Coordinates of C-alpha atoms in Angstrom, one line a residue:
M1 CA 186.8 -69.1 275.2
T2 CA 183.4 -70.7 274.7
V3 CA 180.9 -72.2 277.1
E4 CA 182.9 -75.5 277.1
T5 CA 185.9 -75.5 279.4
K6 CA 188.0 -77.4 277.0
P7 CA 187.0 -76.6 273.4
E8 CA 189.9 -78.5 271.9
L9 CA 188.2 -81.9 273.1
R10 CA 185.1 -82.4 271.0
E11 CA 182.0 -83.4 273.0
E12 CA 179.8 -86.4 271.9
N13 CA 177.3 -84.2 269.9
E14 CA 179.5 -81.6 268.9
P15 CA 179.8 -80.7 265.2
R16 CA 182.8 -82.0 263.4
E17 CA 184.4 -81.1 260.0
E18 CA 184.7 -83.7 257.1
N19 CA 185.6 -82.6 253.6
G20 CA 184.6 -78.9 254.3
L21 CA 181.2 -80.0 255.7
R22 CA 180.0 -79.6 259.3
V23 CA 178.6 -82.9 260.5
E24 CA 176.4 -83.6 263.6
D25 CA 177.1 -86.8 265.3
G26 CA 174.1 -89.1 265.6
S27 CA 172.3 -87.1 262.7
E28 CA 172.1 -87.5 258.9
E29 CA 172.3 -83.7 258.7
T30 CA 175.2 -82.2 256.8
I31 CA 175.5 -78.4 256.3
A32 CA 178.0 -76.6 254.0
N33 CA 180.2 -74.0 255.6
P34 CA 178.5 -70.5 255.4
P35 CA 180.0 -68.3 252.5
P36 CA 182.4 -65.4 253.2
M37 CA 181.1 -62.3 254.8
K38 CA 180.2 -59.7 252.3
R39 CA 182.2 -56.7 253.0
G40 CA 180.0 -53.8 252.3
F41 CA 179.4 -50.4 253.8
K42 CA 178.5 -51.9 257.3
F43 CA 181.6 -54.0 257.4
W44 CA 184.1 -51.0 256.5
T45 CA 182.2 -48.6 258.9
I46 CA 182.9 -51.0 261.7
I47 CA 186.6 -51.1 260.8
F48 CA 186.7 -47.3 260.6
A49 CA 184.8 -47.2 264.1
L50 CA 187.4 -49.7 265.4
C51 CA 190.3 -47.5 264.1
I52 CA 188.9 -44.3 265.9
T53 CA 188.4 -46.3 268.9
G54 CA 191.9 -47.7 268.9
L55 CA 193.3 -44.2 268.2
L56 CA 191.9 -43.0 271.5
G57 CA 193.9 -45.5 273.6
A58 CA 197.0 -45.2 271.4
L59 CA 197.4 -41.6 271.6
E60 CA 196.9 -41.6 275.4
N61 CA 199.7 -44.1 275.8
T62 CA 202.5 -41.7 274.8
V63 CA 200.9 -38.2 274.6
V64 CA 202.0 -37.3 278.1
S65 CA 205.6 -38.2 277.5
T66 CA 206.3 -34.6 276.3
S67 CA 203.5 -32.8 278.2
M68 CA 204.4 -34.6 281.5
P69 CA 206.9 -31.9 282.9
T70 CA 204.3 -29.2 282.5
I71 CA 201.6 -31.1 284.1
V72 CA 203.7 -32.2 287.0
E73 CA 204.8 -28.6 287.7
D74 CA 201.2 -27.2 287.3
L75 CA 199.7 -29.7 289.8
G76 CA 202.7 -30.1 292.0
L77 CA 202.9 -33.9 291.8
G78 CA 206.5 -34.2 292.9
D79 CA 207.5 -37.7 293.5
N80 CA 204.1 -39.0 292.4
Y81 CA 204.6 -37.9 288.8
I82 CA 205.3 -41.5 287.8
W83 CA 201.8 -42.3 288.5
I84 CA 200.5 -40.2 285.6
T85 CA 201.8 -43.1 283.2
D86 CA 201.8 -46.1 285.7
A87 CA 198.2 -45.7 286.9
F88 CA 197.2 -45.7 283.2
F89 CA 199.4 -48.8 282.4
L90 CA 198.4 -50.6 285.6
T91 CA 194.7 -50.6 285.0
S92 CA 195.1 -50.9 281.3
A93 CA 196.9 -54.2 281.7
A94 CA 195.0 -55.6 284.8
V95 CA 191.6 -55.4 283.2
Q96 CA 192.2 -57.0 279.8
P97 CA 191.9 -60.6 280.6
L98 CA 188.6 -59.8 282.5
F99 CA 187.3 -58.0 279.4
G100 CA 188.2 -60.8 277.3
Q101 CA 186.1 -63.2 279.4
L102 CA 183.2 -60.8 279.5
A103 CA 183.3 -60.5 275.8
N104 CA 182.7 -64.3 275.5
V105 CA 180.0 -64.3 278.2
F106 CA 178.1 -61.1 277.1
G107 CA 179.0 -60.5 273.6
R108 CA 181.1 -57.8 272.0
R109 CA 178.6 -54.9 271.2
W110 CA 177.5 -53.4 274.6
L111 CA 180.9 -54.2 276.2
T112 CA 182.7 -52.2 273.5
M113 CA 180.5 -49.2 274.0
F114 CA 180.9 -49.5 277.8
I115 CA 184.6 -49.6 277.3
V116 CA 184.7 -46.4 275.1
A117 CA 182.4 -44.5 277.5
V118 CA 184.7 -45.4 280.5
F119 CA 187.7 -44.2 278.6
T120 CA 185.9 -40.9 277.5
L121 CA 184.7 -40.4 281.2
G122 CA 188.4 -40.7 282.4
S123 CA 189.5 -38.2 279.8
G124 CA 187.1 -35.7 281.2
I125 CA 188.3 -36.2 284.7
C126 CA 191.9 -35.8 283.6
G127 CA 191.1 -32.6 281.7
G128 CA 189.3 -31.1 284.7
A129 CA 191.7 -32.2 287.3
T130 CA 192.3 -29.7 290.0
S131 CA 194.9 -31.8 292.0
G132 CA 197.4 -34.6 291.4
N133 CA 195.3 -37.1 293.0
M134 CA 192.3 -36.4 290.8
L135 CA 194.4 -36.6 287.7
I136 CA 195.8 -39.9 288.8
V137 CA 192.3 -41.3 289.3
G138 CA 191.3 -40.1 285.9
R139 CA 194.3 -41.7 284.4
A140 CA 193.4 -44.9 286.1
I141 CA 189.9 -44.8 284.7
Q142 CA 191.4 -43.9 281.2
G143 CA 193.5 -47.0 281.6
I144 CA 190.6 -49.3 282.2
G145 CA 189.0 -47.9 279.0
S146 CA 192.3 -48.0 277.0
G147 CA 192.9 -51.7 278.1
G148 CA 189.5 -52.7 277.0
V149 CA 189.9 -50.8 273.7
N150 CA 193.3 -52.5 272.9
M151 CA 191.8 -55.9 273.5
I152 CA 188.2 -55.6 272.0
V153 CA 189.3 -54.2 268.9
D154 CA 191.6 -57.2 268.1
V155 CA 188.8 -59.5 269.2
I156 CA 186.2 -58.0 266.9
V157 CA 188.7 -58.1 263.9
S158 CA 189.2 -61.8 264.7
D159 CA 185.6 -62.2 264.6
L160 CA 185.1 -60.7 261.1
V161 CA 187.9 -62.0 259.1
S162 CA 189.9 -65.3 258.7
L163 CA 193.3 -65.8 260.3
R164 CA 195.2 -65.6 256.9
E165 CA 193.5 -62.2 256.1
R166 CA 193.5 -61.1 259.7
G167 CA 197.0 -59.5 259.4
N168 CA 195.7 -57.2 256.8
F169 CA 192.8 -55.7 258.8
I170 CA 194.8 -55.8 262.1
A171 CA 197.3 -53.8 260.2
I172 CA 194.7 -51.2 259.3
V173 CA 193.8 -50.9 263.0
L174 CA 197.3 -51.2 264.2
T175 CA 198.5 -48.7 261.7
V176 CA 196.3 -46.1 263.1
Y177 CA 197.3 -47.2 266.6
S178 CA 201.0 -46.8 265.6
I179 CA 200.1 -43.2 264.3
G180 CA 198.6 -42.4 267.7
S181 CA 201.4 -43.9 269.7
S182 CA 204.1 -42.3 267.5
M183 CA 202.3 -39.0 267.1
G184 CA 201.5 -38.8 270.9
P185 CA 204.7 -37.0 271.9
F186 CA 204.3 -34.4 269.1
V187 CA 200.6 -33.8 269.7
G188 CA 201.3 -33.5 273.6
G189 CA 204.2 -31.0 272.8
I190 CA 202.1 -28.9 270.4
I191 CA 199.1 -28.8 272.9
V192 CA 201.4 -27.8 275.8
E193 CA 203.0 -24.9 273.8
R194 CA 199.9 -23.5 272.1
T195 CA 197.0 -24.1 274.6
T196 CA 196.9 -25.8 278.0
W197 CA 197.9 -29.4 279.0
R198 CA 194.1 -30.0 279.8
W199 CA 193.4 -30.4 276.0
V200 CA 195.8 -33.3 276.0
F201 CA 192.8 -35.2 277.6
Y202 CA 189.8 -33.0 276.5
I203 CA 190.7 -33.8 272.8
N204 CA 189.4 -37.3 273.6
L205 CA 185.8 -36.2 274.3
P206 CA 184.6 -35.4 270.9
V207 CA 186.5 -38.4 269.3
G208 CA 185.2 -40.7 271.9
G209 CA 181.6 -39.5 271.3
F210 CA 181.9 -39.8 267.6
A211 CA 183.2 -43.4 268.0
L212 CA 180.3 -44.2 270.4
V213 CA 177.8 -43.1 267.7
L214 CA 179.4 -45.2 265.1
L215 CA 179.5 -48.3 267.3
F216 CA 175.9 -47.9 268.4
L217 CA 174.7 -47.6 264.8
F218 CA 176.8 -50.4 263.1
L219 CA 178.4 -52.7 265.6
H220 CA 175.8 -55.5 265.7
T221 CA 177.5 -58.8 266.3
N222 CA 176.1 -62.4 267.1
Y223 CA 176.2 -63.4 270.8
Q224 CA 175.0 -66.4 272.9
R225 CA 171.6 -66.2 274.3
N226 CA 171.1 -69.6 275.7
T227 CA 172.0 -68.9 279.3
T228 CA 170.5 -66.6 281.9
F229 CA 172.1 -63.6 283.4
S230 CA 173.0 -65.5 286.6
Q231 CA 174.4 -68.3 284.6
K232 CA 176.6 -65.9 282.8
I233 CA 177.8 -64.4 286.0
K234 CA 178.9 -67.8 287.3
R235 CA 181.1 -68.2 284.3
I236 CA 183.3 -65.3 285.4
D237 CA 186.7 -66.5 286.9
Y238 CA 186.5 -64.2 290.0
I239 CA 189.5 -65.7 291.8
G240 CA 191.7 -65.7 288.8
N241 CA 190.8 -62.1 288.0
I242 CA 191.5 -60.9 291.5
L243 CA 194.9 -62.8 291.5
I244 CA 196.0 -61.4 288.3
M245 CA 194.9 -57.8 289.0
G246 CA 196.5 -57.8 292.6
A247 CA 199.7 -59.2 291.4
T248 CA 199.9 -56.7 288.6
A249 CA 199.2 -53.8 291.0
A250 CA 201.9 -55.1 293.5
I251 CA 204.5 -55.4 290.9
L252 CA 203.7 -51.7 289.5
C253 CA 203.8 -50.2 292.9
A254 CA 207.3 -51.8 293.4
L255 CA 208.5 -50.5 290.1
S256 CA 207.1 -47.1 290.5
Y257 CA 208.9 -46.3 293.7
G258 CA 212.0 -48.6 293.4
G259 CA 215.2 -46.5 293.0
S260 CA 213.2 -43.2 293.3
R261 CA 211.4 -42.8 296.6
Y262 CA 212.9 -45.8 298.2
P263 CA 216.1 -47.9 297.5
W264 CA 215.4 -51.1 295.8
S265 CA 216.7 -53.0 299.0
S266 CA 213.9 -51.3 301.0
W267 CA 211.2 -53.6 302.3
R268 CA 208.6 -51.2 300.8
I269 CA 209.9 -52.3 297.4
V270 CA 210.9 -55.9 298.0
V271 CA 207.7 -56.9 299.7
P272 CA 205.3 -55.8 296.9
L273 CA 207.5 -57.0 294.3
V274 CA 207.8 -60.5 295.7
L275 CA 204.1 -60.7 296.6
G276 CA 203.4 -59.6 292.9
L277 CA 205.6 -62.3 291.5
V278 CA 204.4 -64.9 293.8
G279 CA 200.9 -63.7 293.0
L280 CA 201.4 -64.5 289.3
V281 CA 202.7 -68.0 290.1
V282 CA 199.7 -68.7 292.3
F283 CA 197.4 -67.4 289.5
M284 CA 199.0 -69.8 287.0
V285 CA 198.6 -72.7 289.3
F286 CA 195.0 -71.9 290.0
E287 CA 194.2 -71.6 286.3
Q288 CA 195.3 -75.0 285.9
S289 CA 193.5 -76.5 288.8
K290 CA 190.1 -78.2 289.0
F291 CA 188.9 -75.4 291.0
C292 CA 188.7 -73.2 287.9
A293 CA 186.0 -74.2 285.7
E294 CA 186.4 -71.5 283.1
P295 CA 190.0 -69.9 283.5
V296 CA 190.2 -66.2 282.4
V297 CA 193.6 -67.2 280.9
P298 CA 193.3 -70.8 279.6
P299 CA 196.6 -72.8 280.2
R300 CA 195.9 -74.6 277.0
L301 CA 196.9 -71.5 275.1
F302 CA 200.5 -71.9 275.9
K303 CA 200.8 -75.8 275.5
N304 CA 202.3 -75.2 272.0
R305 CA 205.7 -73.6 271.8
T306 CA 205.0 -71.2 269.2
S307 CA 202.2 -69.4 271.1
L308 CA 204.4 -69.4 274.2
V309 CA 207.4 -67.9 272.5
V310 CA 205.3 -65.3 270.7
F311 CA 203.7 -64.4 274.1
I312 CA 207.1 -63.8 275.6
N313 CA 208.4 -61.8 272.5
T314 CA 205.3 -59.6 272.6
Y315 CA 206.3 -58.6 276.2
L316 CA 209.9 -58.0 275.1
F317 CA 208.8 -56.1 271.9
T318 CA 206.5 -53.9 274.0
V319 CA 209.1 -53.2 276.5
L320 CA 211.4 -52.1 273.7
L321 CA 208.8 -50.1 272.0
Y322 CA 208.1 -48.0 275.1
W323 CA 211.8 -47.9 275.8
V324 CA 212.3 -45.9 272.6
L325 CA 208.9 -43.8 272.8
F326 CA 209.8 -42.4 276.3
F327 CA 213.6 -42.1 276.2
I328 CA 214.1 -40.7 272.6
P329 CA 212.3 -37.7 273.9
V330 CA 214.8 -37.3 276.8
Y331 CA 217.7 -37.3 274.3
F332 CA 216.0 -34.4 272.4
E333 CA 214.8 -32.3 275.3
A334 CA 217.6 -32.9 277.8
I335 CA 220.6 -33.3 275.7
L336 CA 219.8 -31.3 272.7
G337 CA 217.6 -28.7 274.4
S338 CA 214.6 -29.2 272.1
S339 CA 211.1 -28.0 273.2
P340 CA 208.5 -30.5 273.6
A341 CA 206.9 -29.7 270.3
R342 CA 210.3 -29.8 268.4
A343 CA 211.1 -33.1 270.1
G344 CA 207.8 -34.5 268.7
V345 CA 208.8 -33.4 265.2
Q346 CA 212.2 -35.0 265.7
M347 CA 210.6 -38.2 266.4
L348 CA 208.6 -38.2 263.0
P349 CA 211.2 -40.7 261.4
I350 CA 209.8 -43.4 263.8
T351 CA 206.2 -42.8 262.4
L352 CA 207.1 -42.3 258.8
V353 CA 209.1 -45.6 258.6
A354 CA 207.4 -47.8 261.2
I355 CA 204.0 -47.5 259.6
P356 CA 204.9 -48.3 255.9
G357 CA 207.1 -51.0 257.3
A358 CA 204.2 -52.5 259.2
I359 CA 202.0 -52.5 256.2
I360 CA 204.5 -54.1 254.0
A361 CA 205.1 -56.7 256.6
V362 CA 201.4 -57.9 256.9
I363 CA 201.0 -57.8 253.1
V364 CA 204.0 -60.3 253.0
L365 CA 202.3 -62.2 255.9
S366 CA 199.0 -62.5 254.1
K367 CA 200.5 -63.4 250.8
F368 CA 202.9 -66.1 252.0
G369 CA 201.6 -67.1 255.4
K370 CA 205.1 -67.0 256.9
Y371 CA 205.9 -65.0 260.0
K372 CA 209.1 -66.4 261.6
A373 CA 211.4 -64.7 259.0
L374 CA 209.6 -61.4 259.7
H375 CA 210.0 -61.7 263.4
L376 CA 213.8 -62.7 263.0
A377 CA 214.6 -59.8 260.5
G378 CA 212.7 -57.3 262.6
F379 CA 214.4 -58.1 265.8
V380 CA 217.9 -58.1 264.3
I381 CA 217.3 -54.8 262.8
L382 CA 215.7 -53.5 265.9
T383 CA 218.8 -54.6 267.8
L384 CA 221.0 -52.7 265.4
G385 CA 218.9 -49.5 265.8
M386 CA 218.7 -49.7 269.7
G387 CA 222.6 -50.3 269.7
L388 CA 223.2 -47.2 267.5
F389 CA 221.3 -45.0 269.9
A390 CA 223.9 -45.4 272.5
Y391 CA 226.3 -43.4 270.1
L392 CA 224.1 -40.3 270.4
D393 CA 225.3 -37.3 272.5
R394 CA 225.1 -33.6 272.3
Y395 CA 227.5 -33.5 269.4
S396 CA 225.7 -35.9 267.1
S397 CA 224.5 -34.8 263.8
D398 CA 220.8 -34.5 262.6
A399 CA 221.8 -37.3 260.0
E400 CA 222.8 -39.6 262.8
W401 CA 219.5 -39.4 265.0
I402 CA 217.4 -39.5 261.8
V403 CA 219.1 -42.6 260.4
F404 CA 219.2 -44.5 263.8
Q405 CA 215.5 -43.8 264.2
I406 CA 214.7 -45.2 260.8
I407 CA 216.7 -48.3 261.4
A408 CA 214.8 -49.0 264.8
A409 CA 211.5 -48.1 263.2
L410 CA 212.1 -50.4 260.2
G411 CA 212.7 -53.4 262.6
S412 CA 209.7 -52.4 264.8
G413 CA 207.3 -52.2 261.8
M414 CA 208.2 -55.7 260.7
I415 CA 207.3 -57.0 264.2
L416 CA 204.3 -54.6 265.2
N417 CA 201.5 -56.4 263.1
T418 CA 202.7 -60.0 262.9
L419 CA 202.9 -61.1 266.5
L420 CA 199.2 -61.6 267.1
P421 CA 198.4 -63.8 264.0
A422 CA 201.4 -65.9 265.0
F423 CA 200.1 -66.2 268.5
Q424 CA 196.6 -67.2 267.3
A425 CA 197.8 -69.5 264.6
P426 CA 198.1 -72.8 266.6
L427 CA 195.0 -72.1 268.7
A428 CA 191.2 -73.1 268.1
E429 CA 189.0 -70.4 266.7
S430 CA 186.9 -70.8 269.8
D431 CA 189.7 -69.6 271.8
Q432 CA 190.3 -66.4 269.9
A433 CA 188.8 -64.0 272.5
A434 CA 190.7 -65.5 275.4
A435 CA 194.0 -65.6 273.3
T436 CA 193.6 -61.9 272.2
A437 CA 192.9 -60.7 275.8
S438 CA 195.8 -62.7 277.2
W439 CA 198.1 -61.4 274.4
A440 CA 196.8 -57.8 275.0
F441 CA 197.4 -58.2 278.6
M442 CA 201.1 -59.1 278.0
R443 CA 201.3 -56.1 275.6
S444 CA 200.2 -53.6 278.2
F445 CA 202.3 -55.4 281.0
G446 CA 205.2 -54.8 278.8
N447 CA 204.2 -51.1 278.7
I448 CA 204.8 -50.9 282.4
W449 CA 208.3 -52.4 282.2
G450 CA 209.1 -50.3 279.2
V451 CA 209.0 -47.2 281.1
A452 CA 210.1 -48.5 284.6
I453 CA 213.2 -50.5 283.4
P454 CA 215.0 -47.7 281.5
A455 CA 214.0 -45.1 284.1
T456 CA 215.6 -47.0 286.8
I457 CA 218.7 -47.6 284.8
F458 CA 218.8 -43.9 283.9
N459 CA 218.2 -42.7 287.6
N460 CA 220.8 -45.2 289.0
Q461 CA 223.5 -44.3 286.4
F462 CA 222.9 -40.6 286.9
D463 CA 223.7 -41.1 290.5
K464 CA 226.9 -42.9 289.7
Y465 CA 228.1 -39.8 287.8
A466 CA 226.4 -37.1 289.8
H467 CA 229.6 -36.1 291.4
R468 CA 230.7 -34.5 288.1
I469 CA 228.1 -31.7 288.8
S470 CA 229.7 -28.9 290.7
D471 CA 226.6 -27.2 292.1
A472 CA 225.5 -29.1 295.2
T473 CA 221.9 -27.9 295.1
V474 CA 221.4 -29.0 291.5
R475 CA 223.2 -32.3 292.2
S476 CA 220.8 -32.9 295.3
T477 CA 217.7 -32.1 293.2
L478 CA 218.6 -34.7 290.6
S479 CA 220.0 -37.6 292.7
N480 CA 218.2 -40.4 294.4
G481 CA 215.9 -41.2 291.6
H482 CA 214.9 -37.7 290.4
A483 CA 217.0 -37.5 287.3
Y484 CA 214.3 -38.7 284.8
E485 CA 211.7 -36.4 286.4
H486 CA 213.7 -33.3 285.6
A487 CA 215.1 -34.6 282.1
S488 CA 213.4 -31.7 280.1
N489 CA 214.6 -28.7 278.3
T490 CA 212.6 -26.4 280.8
F491 CA 215.0 -27.6 283.5
I492 CA 218.0 -27.5 281.6
N493 CA 217.5 -24.0 280.3
S494 CA 217.0 -22.9 283.9
L495 CA 220.6 -23.7 284.6
S496 CA 223.6 -21.6 283.8
D497 CA 227.0 -22.6 282.6
P498 CA 229.2 -24.5 283.6
V499 CA 226.5 -26.5 285.6
K500 CA 224.1 -26.7 282.6
S501 CA 226.9 -28.3 280.6
E502 CA 227.8 -30.8 283.4
V503 CA 224.3 -31.8 283.8
I504 CA 223.9 -32.5 280.1
G505 CA 227.0 -34.5 280.2
V506 CA 225.7 -36.7 283.0
F507 CA 222.5 -37.1 281.3
S508 CA 224.2 -38.2 278.2
E509 CA 226.3 -40.8 279.9
S510 CA 223.1 -42.1 281.8
L511 CA 221.3 -42.5 278.4
K512 CA 224.1 -44.5 277.0
L513 CA 223.7 -47.2 279.4
V514 CA 220.0 -47.1 278.8
W515 CA 220.5 -48.0 275.2
E516 CA 223.1 -50.6 275.9
V517 CA 220.9 -52.5 278.2
S518 CA 218.1 -52.7 275.7
I519 CA 220.5 -54.7 273.4
A520 CA 220.2 -57.5 275.8
F521 CA 216.4 -57.6 275.6
C522 CA 216.6 -57.5 271.7
G523 CA 219.1 -60.3 271.8
L524 CA 216.9 -62.5 273.9
A525 CA 214.0 -61.9 271.4
C526 CA 216.2 -62.8 268.4
I527 CA 217.1 -66.2 270.1
L528 CA 213.6 -67.1 271.1
V529 CA 212.4 -66.5 267.5
F530 CA 214.2 -69.7 266.4
F531 CA 212.0 -71.6 268.7
E532 CA 208.9 -70.6 266.7
K533 CA 207.2 -73.0 264.2
E534 CA 205.6 -71.9 261.0
V535 CA 201.9 -72.9 261.6
P536 CA 199.8 -72.4 258.5
L537 CA 197.4 -69.4 259.0
R538 CA 193.7 -70.6 258.4
K539 CA 191.9 -69.2 255.4
E540 CA 188.4 -70.2 256.8
L541 CA 186.5 -68.4 259.5
D542 CA 184.4 -70.4 261.9
T543 CA 183.1 -68.2 264.8
E544 CA 179.8 -67.6 266.6
Y545 CA 180.4 -64.1 267.3
G546 CA 180.7 -62.7 263.8
M547 CA 178.8 -59.6 262.3
T548 CA 175.0 -60.0 262.0
D549 CA 174.2 -59.4 258.3
K550 CA 171.1 -60.2 256.1
D551 CA 173.4 -61.6 253.4
V552 CA 175.0 -64.1 255.7
V553 CA 173.7 -67.6 255.1
Q554 CA 173.1 -69.2 258.5
A555 CA 174.9 -72.5 258.8
K556 CA 172.3 -73.9 261.3
K557 CA 168.7 -72.9 261.6
D558 CA 168.2 -74.5 265.0
T559 CA 170.5 -72.4 267.1
P560 CA 168.5 -70.3 269.5
D561 CA 171.5 -69.4 271.4
V562 CA 172.9 -67.1 268.8
K563 CA 171.0 -63.9 267.9
K564 CA 170.9 -63.0 264.2

């Protein structure tokens, strides 16, 4: 998003391209395109700093999946346990469109450092939490930082390299991100077993500090200077941001308590859910109205079917990704009786296959510039993997759960790094920050549903089969939305036979439906891929927010609005 509200419409005196030259209307001046950025030490240090920054948010997305039972018990969170993840995902999703707009208005450098500082602050609050409420507040602050990190990293990469090459560099960052997400359960389990759960959060303090130092020293990017601070403030879409944040919060509140604290038919669930969905509709209408001069999510981003389809599939893929990351541990801990640390080790096939698969996928993307086949193959393979998970039970062999994870991870890897370039391909370069922020919002919005949907299915299915448990006390403890909360080896090992076997059996039946429903999400994504178009990936980079460098030839000498 740039100062102009509709950058795809060229103004009278706006530069245009002719035969590789930038031409000013009404002038004889022609200026050659600037040469490619030299990728020296500074460039690669920025990429390294972005990787470290991305790792912070990725690790915290999933690290609590194996450490949550211990945290819940220690702080006595009870029914509020779900806010450990939901507060994080809520703020993470809600702030991303705002941060995307702020990146255009104020530039990338100081916003990036502010975001990392906020995340580090939230980590410190979580680590030092003395109550459940304090932990939830810390997680909300962490989420603000994490949401900003997820967005700004992709924006800066988009500023530094062309769309055709972008996949390679996003792959580097997202590979580290994937390592963090995949290793989160393992790291969380090890920390809980060897030290205290507080180090799940304290570990971010030195890493965040190191990232801040690198960003301060090396992240120097161009930014607009032709407007005053008051003019910049006026560019922010306050109403749009309030609408999307409020709608996201309302929906999450409904998802958090629906089926657990209150039945889905309760007005306490229906009202916020309806308000949230209506709020999203109002938001979309407002963004297209004449009252919104500079939309936080420009409607023009979705006026081509490829970006629209990829946007929807980003949501579906993220839902499925977190579906796996949060419910495969349930199988290992509640069905097989693995410790949190062992469950993390048992999930290593996902990491060991998804990451190489993602790297290969972006190499293919950069080489051939084709993403549709990768998306189709990825979702088909992922569908197979999710379906096979439904066959896992307490009697499954090690080979089965290893191979099934490999299949799902292979499909995920083919999709992971190829969605953003496909979303950006039909859009103007000036829209990259807004596009990336909107895409990141949908990815984070999917995180919320990726935990809430399977948790609801699991809890409801458990209630259906709860009569199989002979012990009335245990049955009461797990029923009415509390099954997922207790789906851990600690709880299972506290039971004696035959109740222990009965609970495992009901957990297993409940998980089966969780995986079966996921197949429908995969199938929808497969169908939508057919509506994508193969848009050529640009090999040129034309941005006013790129890295400052003495070796970069300036395309224009009379642009006081850009700092060099």
